[in-house]
Short mmCIF file of C-alpha atoms in Angstrom, two decimals:
data_model
loop_
_atom_site.label_atom_id
_atom_site.label_comp_id
_atom_site.label_asym_id
_atom_site.label_seq_id
_atom_site.Cartn_x
_atom_site.Cartn_y
_atom_site.Cartn_z
CA UNK A 1 225.60 37.88 78.89
CA UNK A 2 227.36 41.15 79.81
CA UNK A 3 224.48 42.07 82.10
CA UNK A 4 224.76 38.77 83.98
CA UNK A 5 228.52 39.27 84.41
CA UNK A 6 227.93 42.80 85.72
CA UNK A 7 225.26 41.61 88.16
CA UNK A 8 227.53 38.81 89.38
CA UNK A 9 230.51 41.14 89.80
CA UNK A 10 228.58 43.79 91.70
CA UNK A 11 226.51 41.80 94.12
CA UNK A 12 223.94 39.61 92.48
CA UNK A 13 222.77 36.60 94.42
CA UNK A 14 221.53 33.79 92.21
CA UNK A 15 217.91 33.01 93.08
CA UNK A 16 218.19 29.46 91.79
CA UNK A 17 221.37 28.37 93.54
CA UNK A 18 221.56 30.87 96.36
CA UNK A 19 225.25 31.40 95.60
CA UNK A 20 226.67 34.74 96.53
CA UNK A 21 229.08 36.39 94.15
CA UNK A 22 232.35 37.97 95.28
CA UNK A 23 230.76 41.32 94.39
CA UNK A 24 227.89 40.56 96.73
CA UNK A 25 230.33 39.88 99.56
CA UNK A 26 232.06 43.18 98.81
CA UNK A 27 228.72 44.98 98.92
CA UNK A 28 227.94 43.30 102.24
CA UNK A 29 231.29 44.46 103.65
CA UNK A 30 230.57 48.00 102.44
CA UNK A 31 227.16 47.88 104.09
CA UNK A 32 228.73 46.71 107.35
CA UNK A 33 231.27 49.54 107.19
CA UNK A 34 228.52 52.05 106.44
CA UNK A 35 226.40 50.76 109.34
CA UNK A 36 229.38 50.99 111.67
CA UNK A 37 230.07 54.55 110.48
CA UNK A 38 226.42 55.50 110.99
CA UNK A 39 226.41 53.94 114.46
CA UNK A 40 229.53 55.92 115.37
CA UNK A 41 227.96 59.13 114.07
CA UNK A 42 224.77 58.49 116.07
CA UNK A 43 226.84 57.96 119.23
CA UNK A 44 228.66 61.24 118.59
CA UNK A 45 225.35 63.05 118.09
CA UNK A 46 224.03 61.58 121.35
CA UNK A 47 227.17 62.72 123.21
CA UNK A 48 226.69 66.23 121.79
CA UNK A 49 223.03 66.21 122.85
CA UNK A 50 223.97 65.01 126.32
CA UNK A 51 226.61 67.73 126.59
CA UNK A 52 224.17 70.35 125.34
CA UNK A 53 221.58 69.23 127.90
CA UNK A 54 224.18 69.41 130.65
CA UNK A 55 225.29 72.87 129.51
CA UNK A 56 221.66 73.97 129.37
CA UNK A 57 221.05 72.77 132.92
CA UNK A 58 224.19 74.60 134.03
CA UNK A 59 223.02 77.73 132.18
CA UNK A 60 219.70 77.67 134.02
CA UNK A 61 221.55 77.34 137.35
CA UNK A 62 223.94 80.18 136.49
CA UNK A 63 221.03 82.42 135.47
CA UNK A 64 219.06 81.51 138.59
CA UNK A 65 222.02 82.41 140.80
CA UNK A 66 222.59 85.68 138.93
CA UNK A 67 226.06 84.77 137.65
CA UNK A 68 226.16 86.65 134.32
CA UNK A 69 229.83 85.87 133.70
CA UNK A 70 229.29 82.11 134.00
CA UNK A 71 226.12 82.30 131.91
CA UNK A 72 228.00 84.01 129.07
CA UNK A 73 230.82 81.46 129.27
CA UNK A 74 228.28 78.62 129.02
CA UNK A 75 226.69 80.29 126.00
CA UNK A 76 230.11 80.54 124.35
CA UNK A 77 230.61 76.83 125.04
CA UNK A 78 227.39 76.04 123.20
CA UNK A 79 224.62 76.06 125.80
CA UNK A 80 221.26 76.52 124.11
CA UNK A 81 219.57 79.73 125.34
CA UNK A 82 216.21 78.39 124.13
CA UNK A 83 216.39 75.07 126.00
CA UNK A 84 213.67 74.65 128.59
CA UNK A 85 214.25 73.26 132.04
CA UNK A 86 212.07 70.70 133.87
CA UNK A 87 209.59 73.49 134.67
CA UNK A 88 209.35 74.41 130.99
CA UNK A 89 211.27 77.68 131.36
CA UNK A 90 214.00 79.09 129.14
CA UNK A 91 217.00 80.77 130.83
CA UNK A 92 215.47 84.16 129.98
CA UNK A 93 212.23 83.23 131.73
CA UNK A 94 214.20 82.04 134.77
CA UNK A 95 216.06 85.36 134.84
CA UNK A 96 212.78 87.31 134.60
CA UNK A 97 211.31 85.30 137.50
CA UNK A 98 214.37 85.96 139.68
CA UNK A 99 214.88 89.60 138.68
CA UNK A 100 214.25 91.53 141.90
CA UNK A 101 215.14 95.21 141.81
CA UNK A 102 217.31 94.67 138.70
CA UNK A 103 219.31 91.80 140.20
CA UNK A 104 219.28 89.87 136.91
CA UNK A 105 219.18 92.80 134.47
CA UNK A 106 222.74 92.15 133.20
CA UNK A 107 221.89 88.52 132.45
CA UNK A 108 218.61 89.52 130.79
CA UNK A 109 220.40 92.03 128.58
CA UNK A 110 222.96 89.45 127.54
CA UNK A 111 220.37 86.72 126.93
CA UNK A 112 218.27 89.15 124.88
CA UNK A 113 221.30 90.10 122.81
CA UNK A 114 222.31 86.46 122.38
CA UNK A 115 218.81 85.40 121.31
CA UNK A 116 218.60 88.07 118.58
CA UNK A 117 221.53 86.58 116.63
#
């Protein structure tokens, strides 16, 4: 009899009557809260991914233009130095492609140093 009381208190639904115990309602409320929390966390993760993608796009543009100072600021803000652009290039590869007569050597040095960490 103790087992039946425990099951009823903590969320047992009677198969014969279909009645839901108060414990079952509490469990349902907890599940709803947990689902809401998980949904909120997933939205936060998506916002972070979107921000990271935007920062990565900005990093590629800064590297392409040769702006080492902006590139380093974007890296400090969390831009991913390994993220590939639409052409499948990392910021380092973009810098190597645009490096004419050492024009991107400062950026390359900083990206190399950043990628070793």
